Tab-separated table of C-alpha atoms in Angstrom:
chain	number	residue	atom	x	y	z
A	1	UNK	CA	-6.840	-5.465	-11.411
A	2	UNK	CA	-8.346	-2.246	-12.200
A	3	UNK	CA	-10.665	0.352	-14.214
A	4	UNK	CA	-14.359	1.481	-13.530
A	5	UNK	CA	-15.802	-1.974	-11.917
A	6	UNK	CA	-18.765	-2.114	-9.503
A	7	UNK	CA	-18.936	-5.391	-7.606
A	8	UNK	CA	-21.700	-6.189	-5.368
A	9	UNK	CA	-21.470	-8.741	-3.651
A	10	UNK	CA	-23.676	-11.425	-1.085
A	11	UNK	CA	-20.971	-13.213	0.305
A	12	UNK	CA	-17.299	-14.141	0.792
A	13	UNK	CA	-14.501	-11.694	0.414
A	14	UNK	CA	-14.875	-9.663	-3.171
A	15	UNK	CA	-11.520	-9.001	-3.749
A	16	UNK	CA	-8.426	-11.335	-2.862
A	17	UNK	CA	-4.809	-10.007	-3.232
A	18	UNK	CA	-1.751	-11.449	-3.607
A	19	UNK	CA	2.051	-10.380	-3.350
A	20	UNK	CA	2.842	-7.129	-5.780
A	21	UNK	CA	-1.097	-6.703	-6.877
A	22	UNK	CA	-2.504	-3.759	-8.042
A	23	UNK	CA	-6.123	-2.995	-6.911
A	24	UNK	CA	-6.907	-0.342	-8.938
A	25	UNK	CA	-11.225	1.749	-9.466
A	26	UNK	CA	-13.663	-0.867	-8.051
A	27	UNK	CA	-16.573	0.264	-6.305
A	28	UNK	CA	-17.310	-2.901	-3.580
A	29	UNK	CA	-20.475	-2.964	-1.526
A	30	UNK	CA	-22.237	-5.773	0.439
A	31	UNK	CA	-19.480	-8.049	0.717
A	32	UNK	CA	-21.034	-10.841	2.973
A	33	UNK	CA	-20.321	-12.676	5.646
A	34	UNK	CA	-19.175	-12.282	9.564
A	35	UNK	CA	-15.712	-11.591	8.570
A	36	UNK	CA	-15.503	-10.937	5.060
A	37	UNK	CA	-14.477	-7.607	3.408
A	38	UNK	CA	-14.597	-5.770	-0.111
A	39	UNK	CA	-10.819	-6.157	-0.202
A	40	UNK	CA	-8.824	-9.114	1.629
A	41	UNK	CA	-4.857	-10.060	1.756
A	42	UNK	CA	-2.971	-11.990	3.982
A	43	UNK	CA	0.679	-11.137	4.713
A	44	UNK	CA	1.140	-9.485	1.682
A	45	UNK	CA	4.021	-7.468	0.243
A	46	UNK	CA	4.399	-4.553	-2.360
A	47	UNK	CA	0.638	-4.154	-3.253
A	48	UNK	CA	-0.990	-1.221	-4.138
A	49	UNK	CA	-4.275	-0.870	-3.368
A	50	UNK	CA	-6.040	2.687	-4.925
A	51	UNK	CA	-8.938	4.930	-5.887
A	52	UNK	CA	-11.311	2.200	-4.679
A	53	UNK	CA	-14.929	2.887	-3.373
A	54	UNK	CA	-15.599	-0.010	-0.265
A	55	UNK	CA	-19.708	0.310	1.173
A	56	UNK	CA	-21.283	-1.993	3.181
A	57	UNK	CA	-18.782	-4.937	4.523
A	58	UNK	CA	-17.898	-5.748	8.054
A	59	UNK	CA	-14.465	-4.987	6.776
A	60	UNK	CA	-13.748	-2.676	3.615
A	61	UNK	CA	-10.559	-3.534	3.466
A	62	UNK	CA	-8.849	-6.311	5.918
A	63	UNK	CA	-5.035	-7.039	5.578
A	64	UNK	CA	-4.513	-9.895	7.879
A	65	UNK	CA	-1.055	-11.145	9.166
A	66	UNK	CA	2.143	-8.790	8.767
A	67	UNK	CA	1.788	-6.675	5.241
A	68	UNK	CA	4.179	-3.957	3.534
A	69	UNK	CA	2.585	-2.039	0.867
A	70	UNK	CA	0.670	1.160	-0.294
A	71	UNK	CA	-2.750	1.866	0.360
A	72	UNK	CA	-3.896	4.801	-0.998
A	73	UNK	CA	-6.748	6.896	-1.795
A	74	UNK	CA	-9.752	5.147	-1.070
A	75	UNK	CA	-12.916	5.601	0.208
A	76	UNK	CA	-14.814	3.803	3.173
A	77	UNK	CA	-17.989	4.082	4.252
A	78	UNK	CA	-20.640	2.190	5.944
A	79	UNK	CA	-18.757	-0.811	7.076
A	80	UNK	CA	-18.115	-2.082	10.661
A	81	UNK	CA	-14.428	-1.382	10.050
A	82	UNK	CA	-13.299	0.969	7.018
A	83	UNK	CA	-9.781	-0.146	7.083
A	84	UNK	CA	-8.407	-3.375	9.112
A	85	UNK	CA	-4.655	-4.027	9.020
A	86	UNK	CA	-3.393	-6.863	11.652
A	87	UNK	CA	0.276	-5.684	11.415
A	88	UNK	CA	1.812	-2.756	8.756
A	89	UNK	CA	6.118	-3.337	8.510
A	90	UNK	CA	6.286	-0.785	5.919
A	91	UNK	CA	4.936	1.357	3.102
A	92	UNK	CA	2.447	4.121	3.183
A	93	UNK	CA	-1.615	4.251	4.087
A	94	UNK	CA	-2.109	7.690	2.510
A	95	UNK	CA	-5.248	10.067	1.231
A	96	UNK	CA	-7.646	7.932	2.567
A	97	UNK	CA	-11.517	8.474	3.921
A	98	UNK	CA	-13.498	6.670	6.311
A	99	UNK	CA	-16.809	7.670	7.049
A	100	UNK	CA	-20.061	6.646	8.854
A	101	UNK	CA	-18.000	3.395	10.153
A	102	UNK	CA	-17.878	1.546	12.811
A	103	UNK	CA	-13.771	1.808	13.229
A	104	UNK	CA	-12.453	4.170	10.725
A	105	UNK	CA	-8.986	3.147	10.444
A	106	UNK	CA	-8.171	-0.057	13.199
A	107	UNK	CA	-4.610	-1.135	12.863
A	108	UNK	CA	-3.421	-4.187	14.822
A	109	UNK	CA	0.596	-3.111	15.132
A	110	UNK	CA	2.294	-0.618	13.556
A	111	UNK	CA	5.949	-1.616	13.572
A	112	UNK	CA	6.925	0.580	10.123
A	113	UNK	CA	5.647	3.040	7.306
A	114	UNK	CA	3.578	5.640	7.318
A	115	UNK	CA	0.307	6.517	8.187
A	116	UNK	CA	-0.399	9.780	6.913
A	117	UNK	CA	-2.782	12.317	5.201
A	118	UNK	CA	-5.904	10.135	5.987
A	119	UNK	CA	-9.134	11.376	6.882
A	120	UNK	CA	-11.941	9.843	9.422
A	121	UNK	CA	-14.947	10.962	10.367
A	122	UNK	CA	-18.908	10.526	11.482
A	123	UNK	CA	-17.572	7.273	12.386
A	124	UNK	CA	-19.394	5.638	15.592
A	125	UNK	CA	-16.417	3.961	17.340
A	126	UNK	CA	-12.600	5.010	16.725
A	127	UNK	CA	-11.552	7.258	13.815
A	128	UNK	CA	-8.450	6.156	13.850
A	129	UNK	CA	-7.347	2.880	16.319
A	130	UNK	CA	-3.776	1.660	16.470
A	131	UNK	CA	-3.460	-1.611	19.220
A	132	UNK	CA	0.276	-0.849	19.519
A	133	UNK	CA	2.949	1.574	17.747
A	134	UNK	CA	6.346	0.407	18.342
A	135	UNK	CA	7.981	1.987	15.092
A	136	UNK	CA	6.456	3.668	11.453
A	137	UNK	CA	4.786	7.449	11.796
A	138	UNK	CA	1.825	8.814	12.395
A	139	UNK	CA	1.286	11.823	10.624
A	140	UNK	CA	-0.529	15.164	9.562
A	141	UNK	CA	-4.401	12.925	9.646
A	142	UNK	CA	-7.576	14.690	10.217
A	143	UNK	CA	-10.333	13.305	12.656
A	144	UNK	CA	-13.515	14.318	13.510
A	145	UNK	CA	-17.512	13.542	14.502
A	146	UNK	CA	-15.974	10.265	15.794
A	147	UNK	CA	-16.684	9.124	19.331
A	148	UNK	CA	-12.592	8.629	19.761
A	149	UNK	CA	-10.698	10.779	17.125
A	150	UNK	CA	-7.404	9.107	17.521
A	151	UNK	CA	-7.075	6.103	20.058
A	152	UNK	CA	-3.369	3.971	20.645
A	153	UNK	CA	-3.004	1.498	23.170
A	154	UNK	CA	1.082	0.708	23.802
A	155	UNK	CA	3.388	3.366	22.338
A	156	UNK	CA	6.629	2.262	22.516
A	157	UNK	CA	7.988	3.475	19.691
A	158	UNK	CA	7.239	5.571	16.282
A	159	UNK	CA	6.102	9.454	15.789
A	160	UNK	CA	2.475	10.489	16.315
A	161	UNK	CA	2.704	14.188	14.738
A	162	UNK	CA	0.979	16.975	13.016
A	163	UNK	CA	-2.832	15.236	13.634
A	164	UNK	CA	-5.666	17.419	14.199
A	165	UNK	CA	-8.553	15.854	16.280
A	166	UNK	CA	-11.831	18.184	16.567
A	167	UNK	CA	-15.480	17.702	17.033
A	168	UNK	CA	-15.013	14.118	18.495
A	169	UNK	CA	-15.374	12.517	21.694
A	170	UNK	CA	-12.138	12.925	23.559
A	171	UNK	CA	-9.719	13.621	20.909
A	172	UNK	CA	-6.592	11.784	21.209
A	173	UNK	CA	-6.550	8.611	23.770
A	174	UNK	CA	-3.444	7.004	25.053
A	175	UNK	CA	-3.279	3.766	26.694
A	176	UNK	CA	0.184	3.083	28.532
A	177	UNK	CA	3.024	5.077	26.841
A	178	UNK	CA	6.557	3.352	27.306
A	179	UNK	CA	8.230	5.684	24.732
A	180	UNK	CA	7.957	7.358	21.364
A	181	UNK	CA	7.229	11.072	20.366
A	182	UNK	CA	3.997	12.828	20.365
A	183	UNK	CA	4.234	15.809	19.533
A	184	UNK	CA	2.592	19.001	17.134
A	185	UNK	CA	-0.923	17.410	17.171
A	186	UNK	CA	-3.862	19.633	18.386
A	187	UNK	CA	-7.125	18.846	19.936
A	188	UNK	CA	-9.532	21.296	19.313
A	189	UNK	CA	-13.295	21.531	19.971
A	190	UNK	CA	-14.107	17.713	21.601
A	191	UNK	CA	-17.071	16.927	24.171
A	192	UNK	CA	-15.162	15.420	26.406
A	193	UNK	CA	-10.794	15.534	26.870
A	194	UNK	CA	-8.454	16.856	24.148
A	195	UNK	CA	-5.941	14.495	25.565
A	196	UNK	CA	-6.038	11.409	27.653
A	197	UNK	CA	-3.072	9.261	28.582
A	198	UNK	CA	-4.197	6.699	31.128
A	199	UNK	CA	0.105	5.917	31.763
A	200	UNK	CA	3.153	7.493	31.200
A	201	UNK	CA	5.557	4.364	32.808
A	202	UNK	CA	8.719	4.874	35.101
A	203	UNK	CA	11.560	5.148	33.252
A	204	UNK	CA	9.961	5.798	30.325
A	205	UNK	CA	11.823	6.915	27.267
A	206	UNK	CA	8.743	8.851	25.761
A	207	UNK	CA	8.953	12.024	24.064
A	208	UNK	CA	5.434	14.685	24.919
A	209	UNK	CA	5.317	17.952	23.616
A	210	UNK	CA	4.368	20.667	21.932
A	211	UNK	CA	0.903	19.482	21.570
A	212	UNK	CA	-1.637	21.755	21.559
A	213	UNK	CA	-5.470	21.598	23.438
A	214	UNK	CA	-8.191	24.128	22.249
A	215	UNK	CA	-11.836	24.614	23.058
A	216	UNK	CA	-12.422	20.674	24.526
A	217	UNK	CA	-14.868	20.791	26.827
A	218	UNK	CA	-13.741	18.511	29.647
A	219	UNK	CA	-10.107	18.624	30.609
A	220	UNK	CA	-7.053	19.706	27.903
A	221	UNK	CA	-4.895	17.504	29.274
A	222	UNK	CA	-5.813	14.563	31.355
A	223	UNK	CA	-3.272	12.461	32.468
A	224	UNK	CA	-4.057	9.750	34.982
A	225	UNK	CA	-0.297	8.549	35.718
A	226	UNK	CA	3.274	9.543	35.174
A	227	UNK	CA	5.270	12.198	33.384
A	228	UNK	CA	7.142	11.789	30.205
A	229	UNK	CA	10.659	11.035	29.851
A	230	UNK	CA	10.751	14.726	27.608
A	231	UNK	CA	7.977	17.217	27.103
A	232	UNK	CA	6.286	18.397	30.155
A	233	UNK	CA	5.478	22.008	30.145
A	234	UNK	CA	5.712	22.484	26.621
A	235	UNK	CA	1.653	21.750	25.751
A	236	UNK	CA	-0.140	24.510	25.424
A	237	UNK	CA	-3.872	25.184	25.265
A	238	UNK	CA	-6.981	27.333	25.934
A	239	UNK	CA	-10.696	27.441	26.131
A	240	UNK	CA	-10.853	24.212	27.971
A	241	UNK	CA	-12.620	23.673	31.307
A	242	UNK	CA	-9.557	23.064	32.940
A	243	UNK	CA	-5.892	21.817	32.492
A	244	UNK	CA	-4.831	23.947	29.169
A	245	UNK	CA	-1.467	23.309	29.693
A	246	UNK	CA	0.883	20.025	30.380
């Protein structure tokens, strides 16, 4: 499916996908409905999905189920969530934007792929929201004007690297951290904490370092439990109220 299409729609999902679609130059807005969204799949495989405008859905695009594909340069805006994905396995979510959104980016459970070179901000919740990362990568996306830049809940696995965070609320939010690597990302210029990890677990296997804090104006680092397995005293910082350095 593709070329220079605007679809407006009232209700029901706009767009539904199947295995090894393309999805290709449509400009979606006002798909309807509680649940519905301007692109939908459901366990899908080897789609590509780019160059697409989504406005004005509770979802813009919304991947149910466990999907492996390519997602690529699209734009979100004014939806409740810019980009829903229950569970990614594999492929790439690349050179996308999500703006004035609830969630930019909300991914269930990254297990594989890459997540990489997106962009999120002015959004009112999470710029970019990951439930749990227990494999895939993280990498090298820009957040900011959001009231969370980057948030993940479980890391037990996967690389979080190379992501800048700046202007949000706190910058990058970590829920319990089993294991993983974190590491190369700055926070620079939030209202509140450049980092928060609520849990770093005994025994943990985690990698922390080399992360960088600038100009937050709460706390650089602020970690409420535990030390990682590898990292600590290798986070630098300045310019924050307190705790530059972890």
């Amino acid at each position: 499916l593709g070329g220079m299409t605007t679809i407006d729609m009232s209700t029901g999902n706009a767009v539904v996908i199947a295995n090894n679609t393309e999805v290709s130059g449509f400009t979606i807005t006002n798909a309807g409905g509680d649940f519905d969204a301007g692109i939908f799949g459901n366990a899908v495989t080897g789609f590509d999905i780019n160059h697409n405008v989504l406005n004005g859905a509770t979802f813009g695009l919304r991947l149910d189920g466990t999907n492996s594909g390519m997602v690529s340069d699209n734009m979100a805006s004014g939806n409740a969530v810019g980009f829903f994905i229950g569970n990614l396995s594999g492929g790439t979510v690349s050179g996308n934007t999500a703006s004035g959104n609830g969630d930019g980016f909300f991914i269930g459970n990254l297990s594989g792929g890459t997540v990489s070179g997106n962009t999120a901000s002015m959004n009112t919740s999470h710029g970019f929201l990951i439930n749990t990362l227990s494999g895939g990568m993280v990498s090298d996306n820009m957040a900011s004007g959001n009231a969370v830049g980057f948030f993940i809940g479980n890391l037990s696995g996967g690389t979080v690297s190379g992501n800048t965070a700046s202007g949000n609320g706190d910058g990058f939010d970590f829920g319990t951290i089993f294991g993983g690597t974190v590491s190369g990302n700055t926070a620079d210029g939030n209202d509140f904490n450049g980092f928060e990890i609520f849990n770093f677990t005994g025994g943990n296997t985690a990698t922390f370092m080399s992360n960088e804090a600038l100009n937050n104006t709460l706390k650089g680092y602020n970690v409420l439990s535990g030390t990682p397995g590898t990292g600590t005293g290798t986070n630098t910082g300045s310019g924050n109220d307190s705790d530059d350095t972890f």
